[in-house]
Amino acid sequence: MSLQRMAGKRCSTRWSNSLAGRSRQPVMALKDNSRAWGRLRVLFRSLFRSVGRRPVFPNDPRSVLIAHHLLLGDTLMLAALLKRVRTRWPSARIILTCHPAILPVFAGRPWQVEVVAYDPRQPQTLDRLLAACEGGVDLALLPGENRYALLARACGARWIRALAADHPAWKNLACDELLAWPLQPTALPEIFALLAGEGDVVFNAGDWPAPPVPEGFVPPLSPYAVLHLGAGNPLRYWTPAGWKVLADALAEQKPAGTGKVPSNR
């Protein structure tokens, strides 16, 4: 609720706007300063870690960091990458950054992944991540923006692999290896999985244990589906006709019902 609305009807619009403007400035400055301080810490630590660094690709990494700050939908699409990393390096320790709000999704620890809450706007989450990566990691994979290569270096990554051609180009400079994008149309989960090499990935029931049921939610007794209609930008929207085809196909399987969840933005 805006401060103008909180001020009440007795206050003039000019006074309310003035109050709102002055009150928002410290809040915005605090948020900006928190993010700036976190970025400075990452930058300075990455520079310190880069002194004398000799990157060598680990054929059998003992620890793998997957650094990202994706939203819910894209985070779920990391399933193929997580399984491929676990399949290719069965004994490796896998550390995954995750937006704090999405942390409960990983309560079942799929593929024995260690999930660390990280948000660039929350400096305290950086401390937890650095503590989790104490001593460095052998390999860092970047399924999202390549600017997190600086974060990977700050965590002591000895080799950083990412997808090529991120914009602006400076984001790619801290990476040790850049993989070309597929020339053929490829599903996003498979593109993410390429960071751990090629190979078939089959998702089995039980690979990702369901998180605890939130208090107050009573799931239907029969199988049901949830359709996530939201997207981060219009380029990712699916047409209503496409959603209808999917909903009709699900209805033919006679689920208990279908539901919608709001956009992740």
CSV table of C-alpha atoms in Angstrom, one decimal:
chain,number,residue,atom,x,y,z
A,1,MET,CA,0.0,0.0,0.0
A,2,SER,CA,1.4,3.5,-0.9
A,3,LEU,CA,2.1,6.0,1.8
A,4,GLN,CA,-0.2,8.4,0.0
A,5,ARG,CA,-3.1,6.0,0.7
A,6,MET,CA,-2.0,5.5,4.3
A,7,ALA,CA,-1.9,9.2,4.9
A,8,GLY,CA,-5.7,9.3,4.9
A,9,LYS,CA,-8.2,11.5,3.2
A,10,ARG,CA,-7.5,14.5,5.5
A,11,CYS,CA,-4.1,15.1,4.0
A,12,SER,CA,-3.7,17.0,0.8
A,13,THR,CA,-2.5,15.2,-2.3
A,14,ARG,CA,0.6,17.4,-2.3
A,15,TRP,CA,1.5,16.6,1.3
A,16,SER,CA,0.9,12.9,0.7
A,17,ASN,CA,3.1,12.8,-2.3
A,18,SER,CA,5.8,14.7,-0.5
A,19,LEU,CA,5.6,12.4,2.4
A,20,ALA,CA,5.7,9.3,0.1
A,21,GLY,CA,8.6,10.7,-1.8
A,22,ARG,CA,10.7,11.4,1.3
A,23,SER,CA,9.9,8.1,2.9
A,24,ARG,CA,10.7,6.0,-0.2
A,25,GLN,CA,14.1,7.6,-0.7
A,26,PRO,CA,15.8,6.1,2.3
A,27,VAL,CA,14.2,2.7,1.6
A,28,MET,CA,15.4,2.7,-2.0
A,29,ALA,CA,18.8,3.9,-1.0
A,30,LEU,CA,19.1,1.2,1.6
A,31,LYS,CA,18.2,-1.5,-1.0
A,32,ASP,CA,20.6,0.0,-3.5
A,33,ASN,CA,23.4,0.2,-1.0
A,34,SER,CA,22.8,-3.4,0.1
A,35,ARG,CA,23.1,-4.6,-3.5
A,36,ALA,CA,26.1,-2.4,-4.2
A,37,TRP,CA,27.9,-3.6,-1.1
A,38,GLY,CA,27.3,-7.2,-2.0
A,39,ARG,CA,28.5,-6.6,-5.6
A,40,LEU,CA,31.6,-4.9,-4.3
A,41,ARG,CA,32.4,-7.8,-2.0
A,42,VAL,CA,32.0,-10.3,-4.8
A,43,LEU,CA,34.2,-8.1,-7.1
A,44,PHE,CA,37.0,-7.7,-4.6
A,45,ARG,CA,37.0,-11.3,-3.5
A,46,SER,CA,37.0,-12.5,-7.1
A,47,LEU,CA,40.0,-10.3,-7.9
A,48,PHE,CA,41.8,-11.6,-4.8
A,49,ARG,CA,41.0,-15.2,-5.8
A,50,SER,CA,42.3,-14.5,-9.4
A,51,VAL,CA,45.8,-13.6,-8.2
A,52,GLY,CA,48.0,-16.5,-9.2
A,53,ARG,CA,45.0,-18.6,-10.4
A,54,ARG,CA,45.9,-21.3,-12.8
A,55,PRO,CA,42.6,-22.7,-14.2
A,56,VAL,CA,42.6,-26.4,-15.0
A,57,PHE,CA,39.6,-28.4,-16.0
A,58,PRO,CA,38.9,-31.2,-13.5
A,59,ASN,CA,38.2,-34.5,-15.2
A,60,ASP,CA,36.8,-35.9,-11.9
A,61,PRO,CA,35.6,-32.9,-9.9
A,62,ARG,CA,35.1,-33.5,-6.2
A,63,SER,CA,32.9,-30.4,-5.9
A,64,VAL,CA,30.6,-28.7,-8.4
A,65,LEU,CA,29.0,-25.3,-7.9
A,66,ILE,CA,25.9,-24.4,-9.9
A,67,ALA,CA,25.6,-20.6,-9.6
A,68,HIS,CA,22.5,-18.8,-10.7
A,69,HIS,CA,19.6,-16.5,-9.6
A,70,LEU,CA,16.8,-17.9,-11.8
A,71,LEU,CA,13.1,-17.6,-11.1
A,72,LEU,CA,10.9,-20.5,-10.1
A,73,GLY,CA,10.2,-21.8,-13.6
A,74,ASP,CA,13.8,-21.8,-14.9
A,75,THR,CA,15.0,-23.2,-11.6
A,76,LEU,CA,12.8,-26.2,-12.1
A,77,MET,CA,14.3,-26.6,-15.5
A,78,LEU,CA,17.6,-27.3,-13.9
A,79,ALA,CA,16.5,-30.8,-13.1
A,80,ALA,CA,18.2,-32.3,-16.2
A,81,LEU,CA,21.5,-30.5,-15.4
A,82,LEU,CA,21.4,-31.7,-11.8
A,83,LYS,CA,20.7,-35.3,-12.8
A,84,ARG,CA,23.5,-35.2,-15.4
A,85,VAL,CA,26.0,-33.8,-13.0
A,86,ARG,CA,25.1,-36.5,-10.4
A,87,THR,CA,25.2,-39.2,-13.1
A,88,ARG,CA,28.5,-38.1,-14.5
A,89,TRP,CA,30.2,-37.4,-11.2
A,90,PRO,CA,28.5,-39.7,-8.7
A,91,SER,CA,30.7,-38.9,-5.7
A,92,ALA,CA,30.9,-35.1,-6.3
A,93,ARG,CA,29.6,-32.6,-3.8
A,94,ILE,CA,27.0,-30.5,-5.6
A,95,ILE,CA,26.3,-27.0,-4.3
A,96,LEU,CA,23.4,-25.1,-5.9
A,97,THR,CA,22.5,-21.5,-5.3
A,98,CYS,CA,18.8,-20.7,-5.1
A,99,HIS,CA,16.6,-17.7,-4.5
A,100,PRO,CA,15.6,-17.8,-0.8
A,101,ALA,CA,11.8,-18.0,-1.7
A,102,ILE,CA,12.4,-21.2,-3.7
A,103,LEU,CA,14.4,-23.0,-1.1
A,104,PRO,CA,11.5,-25.2,0.2
A,105,VAL,CA,11.2,-26.8,-3.3
A,106,PHE,CA,14.5,-28.5,-2.6
A,107,ALA,CA,13.5,-29.8,0.9
A,108,GLY,CA,13.7,-33.4,-0.4
A,109,ARG,CA,17.4,-32.9,-1.5
A,110,PRO,CA,17.0,-34.2,-5.1
A,111,TRP,CA,20.2,-35.9,-6.3
A,112,GLN,CA,21.8,-35.1,-2.9
A,113,VAL,CA,22.2,-31.5,-3.9
A,114,GLU,CA,23.2,-29.0,-1.2
A,115,VAL,CA,21.1,-25.9,-1.8
A,116,VAL,CA,22.3,-22.6,-0.5
A,117,ALA,CA,19.9,-19.6,-0.5
A,118,TYR,CA,21.5,-16.7,-2.3
A,119,ASP,CA,20.1,-13.3,-3.3
A,120,PRO,CA,22.5,-10.4,-4.4
A,121,ARG,CA,20.2,-8.0,-2.6
A,122,GLN,CA,20.7,-9.8,0.7
A,123,PRO,CA,24.4,-9.6,1.7
A,124,GLN,CA,24.1,-12.1,4.5
A,125,THR,CA,23.3,-14.8,1.9
A,126,LEU,CA,26.7,-14.2,0.4
A,127,ASP,CA,28.3,-15.1,3.7
A,128,ARG,CA,26.5,-18.4,3.8
A,129,LEU,CA,27.5,-19.2,0.3
A,130,LEU,CA,31.2,-18.4,0.9
A,131,ALA,CA,31.1,-20.6,4.0
A,132,ALA,CA,29.6,-23.5,2.0
A,133,CYS,CA,32.4,-23.1,-0.6
A,134,GLU,CA,35.2,-22.7,1.9
A,135,GLY,CA,38.3,-24.1,0.4
A,136,GLY,CA,37.0,-23.5,-3.2
A,137,VAL,CA,35.3,-25.7,-5.7
A,138,ASP,CA,36.7,-27.7,-8.5
A,139,LEU,CA,34.1,-26.8,-11.1
A,140,ALA,CA,31.5,-24.1,-11.5
A,141,LEU,CA,28.6,-24.2,-14.0
A,142,LEU,CA,26.6,-21.2,-14.9
A,143,PRO,CA,23.1,-22.0,-16.4
A,144,GLY,CA,21.9,-18.4,-16.2
A,145,GLU,CA,23.7,-15.1,-16.6
A,146,ASN,CA,27.5,-15.2,-17.0
A,147,ARG,CA,28.0,-12.3,-14.6
A,148,TYR,CA,27.8,-15.0,-11.9
A,149,ALA,CA,31.3,-16.0,-13.0
A,150,LEU,CA,32.6,-13.3,-10.7
A,151,LEU,CA,30.6,-15.0,-7.9
A,152,ALA,CA,32.1,-18.4,-8.9
A,153,ARG,CA,35.6,-16.9,-8.7
A,154,ALA,CA,34.8,-15.4,-5.3
A,155,CYS,CA,33.8,-18.9,-4.2
A,156,GLY,CA,37.2,-20.2,-5.4
A,157,ALA,CA,36.1,-22.0,-8.5
A,158,ARG,CA,39.1,-23.6,-10.2
A,159,TRP,CA,37.2,-23.9,-13.6
A,160,ILE,CA,34.2,-22.0,-14.7
A,161,ARG,CA,32.0,-23.2,-17.6
A,162,ALA,CA,29.1,-21.3,-19.1
A,163,LEU,CA,27.2,-20.7,-22.3
A,164,ALA,CA,28.7,-18.4,-24.9
A,165,ALA,CA,27.6,-15.0,-26.2
A,166,ASP,CA,26.1,-13.5,-23.1
A,167,HIS,CA,25.5,-9.7,-23.3
A,168,PRO,CA,27.1,-7.4,-22.6
A,169,ALA,CA,30.4,-9.2,-23.5
A,170,TRP,CA,32.1,-8.3,-20.2
A,171,LYS,CA,30.1,-11.0,-18.5
A,172,ASN,CA,32.0,-13.7,-20.4
A,173,LEU,CA,35.5,-12.5,-19.5
A,174,ALA,CA,35.7,-14.3,-16.1
A,175,CYS,CA,34.7,-17.7,-17.6
A,176,ASP,CA,37.3,-20.3,-18.4
A,177,GLU,CA,35.2,-22.2,-21.0
A,178,LEU,CA,32.3,-21.0,-23.1
A,179,LEU,CA,30.0,-23.6,-24.8
A,180,ALA,CA,28.4,-22.8,-28.1
A,181,TRP,CA,24.6,-22.7,-28.2
A,182,PRO,CA,22.9,-25.6,-30.1
A,183,LEU,CA,22.3,-24.9,-33.8
A,184,GLN,CA,19.0,-26.8,-33.7
A,185,PRO,CA,16.0,-25.8,-31.6
A,186,THR,CA,16.6,-27.3,-28.2
A,187,ALA,CA,14.5,-27.3,-25.0
A,188,LEU,CA,15.9,-25.1,-22.3
A,189,PRO,CA,16.4,-28.0,-19.8
A,190,GLU,CA,18.6,-29.8,-22.3
A,191,ILE,CA,20.6,-26.6,-23.0
A,192,PHE,CA,21.3,-26.3,-19.3
A,193,ALA,CA,22.3,-29.9,-19.1
A,194,LEU,CA,24.9,-29.4,-21.8
A,195,LEU,CA,27.0,-27.7,-19.2
A,196,ALA,CA,27.7,-31.2,-17.8
A,197,GLY,CA,28.3,-32.8,-21.1
A,198,GLU,CA,26.2,-34.7,-23.5
A,199,GLY,CA,24.1,-37.8,-22.8
A,200,ASP,CA,20.5,-39.0,-22.2
A,201,VAL,CA,18.7,-37.8,-19.2
A,202,VAL,CA,15.6,-39.7,-18.1
A,203,PHE,CA,13.6,-38.3,-15.2
A,204,ASN,CA,12.2,-41.0,-12.9
A,205,ALA,CA,9.5,-40.6,-10.3
A,206,GLY,CA,11.2,-40.1,-7.0
A,207,ASP,CA,14.3,-38.3,-8.4
A,208,TRP,CA,12.9,-35.1,-7.0
A,209,PRO,CA,11.0,-35.9,-3.7
A,210,ALA,CA,8.0,-33.7,-3.2
A,211,PRO,CA,8.5,-31.0,-0.5
A,212,PRO,CA,6.3,-31.0,2.6
A,213,VAL,CA,2.7,-29.9,2.0
A,214,PRO,CA,2.2,-26.3,3.1
A,215,GLU,CA,-0.1,-25.8,6.1
A,216,GLY,CA,-3.7,-25.3,5.1
A,217,PHE,CA,-3.4,-26.9,1.7
A,218,VAL,CA,-5.4,-30.0,1.1
A,219,PRO,CA,-4.4,-31.7,-2.1
A,220,PRO,CA,-7.0,-33.6,-4.1
A,221,LEU,CA,-7.1,-37.3,-3.6
A,222,SER,CA,-6.8,-38.0,-7.3
A,223,PRO,CA,-3.9,-36.9,-9.6
A,224,TYR,CA,-4.1,-33.3,-10.5
A,225,ALA,CA,-2.1,-30.7,-12.6
A,226,VAL,CA,-1.1,-27.1,-12.0
A,227,LEU,CA,-0.6,-25.0,-15.1
A,228,HIS,CA,1.9,-22.1,-14.6
A,229,LEU,CA,0.7,-19.5,-17.0
A,230,GLY,CA,3.2,-16.7,-16.0
A,231,ALA,CA,6.5,-15.7,-17.6
A,232,GLY,CA,9.2,-13.2,-17.0
A,233,ASN,CA,8.7,-11.4,-20.2
A,234,PRO,CA,6.2,-11.4,-23.2
A,235,LEU,CA,8.6,-13.4,-25.4
A,236,ARG,CA,8.1,-16.4,-23.1
A,237,TYR,CA,4.3,-16.3,-23.1
A,238,TRP,CA,2.6,-19.3,-24.6
A,239,THR,CA,-0.5,-18.7,-26.7
A,240,PRO,CA,-3.9,-19.3,-25.0
A,241,ALA,CA,-4.7,-21.8,-27.7
A,242,GLY,CA,-1.6,-23.8,-26.7
A,243,TRP,CA,-2.7,-23.8,-23.1
A,244,LYS,CA,-6.2,-24.9,-24.1
A,245,VAL,CA,-4.8,-27.9,-26.0
A,246,LEU,CA,-2.7,-28.9,-23.0
A,247,ALA,CA,-5.7,-28.4,-20.6
A,248,ASP,CA,-7.9,-30.5,-22.8
A,249,ALA,CA,-5.4,-33.3,-23.0
A,250,LEU,CA,-5.1,-33.3,-19.2
A,251,ALA,CA,-8.9,-33.3,-18.8
A,252,GLU,CA,-9.1,-36.4,-21.0
A,253,GLN,CA,-6.9,-38.2,-18.4
A,254,LYS,CA,-9.6,-37.3,-15.9
A,255,PRO,CA,-7.5,-35.6,-13.2
A,256,ALA,CA,-9.2,-34.2,-10.2
A,257,GLY,CA,-8.9,-30.7,-11.5
A,258,THR,CA,-6.5,-28.2,-12.9
A,259,GLY,CA,-5.4,-25.0,-11.3
A,260,LYS,CA,-3.5,-21.9,-12.1
A,261,VAL,CA,-0.7,-20.1,-10.2
A,262,PRO,CA,0.2,-16.5,-10.6
A,263,SER,CA,3.2,-15.3,-12.7
A,264,ASN,CA,6.6,-15.6,-11.1
A,265,ARG,CA,7.0,-11.8,-11.5
